[in-house]
Amino acid sequence: MRVSIASEPATPGAVNLDWADARPRLAVLLDGLTESPRTGCVHGTAWYVARLGARLLRRLDGPSPLAEGLALAIEEVAAEHPGCDLRHPGSPGSTVSIVRQTATGAEYLVLADSPVVLDTAAGPVAVIDDSWKALATPDLAAAAERGTRDDLARFIADQQSQRNTPGGYWIARTEPEAAGHALTGTLDGVRGAMLASDGAALLVTDYALLDWRGYLDLGYREGPAGVIAATRTAERADPDRTRWPRQKVSDDATAAVCLFGVPTEEGTRP
């Protein structure tokens, strides 16, 4: 499996809360959640995703079950900052997206809303997306999209109250049991895949400029940097957020394009 990765913060020079890396048979992408002004942790989200990602690469570059490896990695990172109050609902957390090549195709794991798109020769693309957006409180979500920082803060607090709770949605944070809520599975005949943070998937999910087939083809043709560039072009054309109401003009964006086998031509599908 050949993997190419691109990652870009929401604005130049800002801290990027996304993280991605790969091994010959493994690709991992994390999208760190927006930080709260005050939490019980002194380390921050960028610290968290870097450590969780490194542990996932070590644990899963082999036969270990994906969910089991994620649970252990969450537990290990929690043990790295015992002086922090990890009971705080705003403790650093992240989505998790993983693709691992098998002898016949691929295994996948998706926790929260960073989608995995799998391409097979046998049919249409398969999209694995564990989105929490349906759980958003509508009036708070609408206010956050066009409102003030206070509106956004209220929206984030509402989301925090639903994280890793029965009836809510699950992320990688401090609770190993979150791994048991991830979407996992296998698919034979995979010839390509893309992992994306939500900020890199907006061309499909929010802007509706592409379908998933077109999105994957763009990744094959232009690479992950081309996907992010197309996203930024769309966002610059809507700086006032009128066409696409959203909390901020741009978000951190990370994409990983995976090619299974040997491609027939550079930049095309294998």
mmCIF file with all atom_site columns, C-alpha atoms in Angstrom, residues 10 12 51 53 56 93 98 149 159 192 226 254:
data_model
loop_
_atom_site.group_PDB
_atom_site.id
_atom_site.type_symbol
_atom_site.label_atom_id
_atom_site.label_alt_id
_atom_site.label_comp_id
_atom_site.label_asym_id
_atom_site.label_entity_id
_atom_site.label_seq_id
_atom_site.pdbx_PDB_ins_code
_atom_site.Cartn_x
_atom_site.Cartn_y
_atom_site.Cartn_z
_atom_site.occupancy
_atom_site.B_iso_or_equiv
_atom_site.pdbx_formal_charge
_atom_site.auth_seq_id
_atom_site.auth_comp_id
_atom_site.auth_asym_id
_atom_site.auth_atom_id
_atom_site.pdbx_PDB_model_num
ATOM 1  C CA . ALA A 1 10  ? -7.091  26.342 9.200  1.00 0.00 ? 10  ALA A CA 1
ATOM 2  C CA . PRO A 1 12  ? -1.288  29.821 7.990  1.00 0.00 ? 12  PRO A CA 1
ATOM 3  C CA . ARG A 1 51  ? 1.024   10.667 21.284 1.00 0.00 ? 51  ARG A CA 1
ATOM 4  C CA . GLY A 1 53  ? -1.080  8.518  16.771 1.00 0.00 ? 53  GLY A CA 1
ATOM 5  C CA . LEU A 1 56  ? -1.471  3.460  17.228 1.00 0.00 ? 56  LEU A CA 1
ATOM 6  C CA . GLY A 1 93  ? -9.830  14.153 22.415 1.00 0.00 ? 93  GLY A CA 1
ATOM 7  C CA . ILE A 1 98  ? -7.582  3.698  10.327 1.00 0.00 ? 98  ILE A CA 1
ATOM 8  C CA . ARG A 1 149 ? -17.516 33.346 20.100 1.00 0.00 ? 149 ARG A CA 1
ATOM 9  C CA . GLN A 1 159 ? -21.152 18.805 22.534 1.00 0.00 ? 159 GLN A CA 1
ATOM 10 C CA . GLY A 1 192 ? -7.636  2.411  -3.133 1.00 0.00 ? 192 GLY A CA 1
ATOM 11 C CA . GLY A 1 226 ? -5.048  18.832 -4.375 1.00 0.00 ? 226 GLY A CA 1
ATOM 12 C CA . THR A 1 254 ? -5.788  16.478 6.453  1.00 0.00 ? 254 THR A CA 1
#
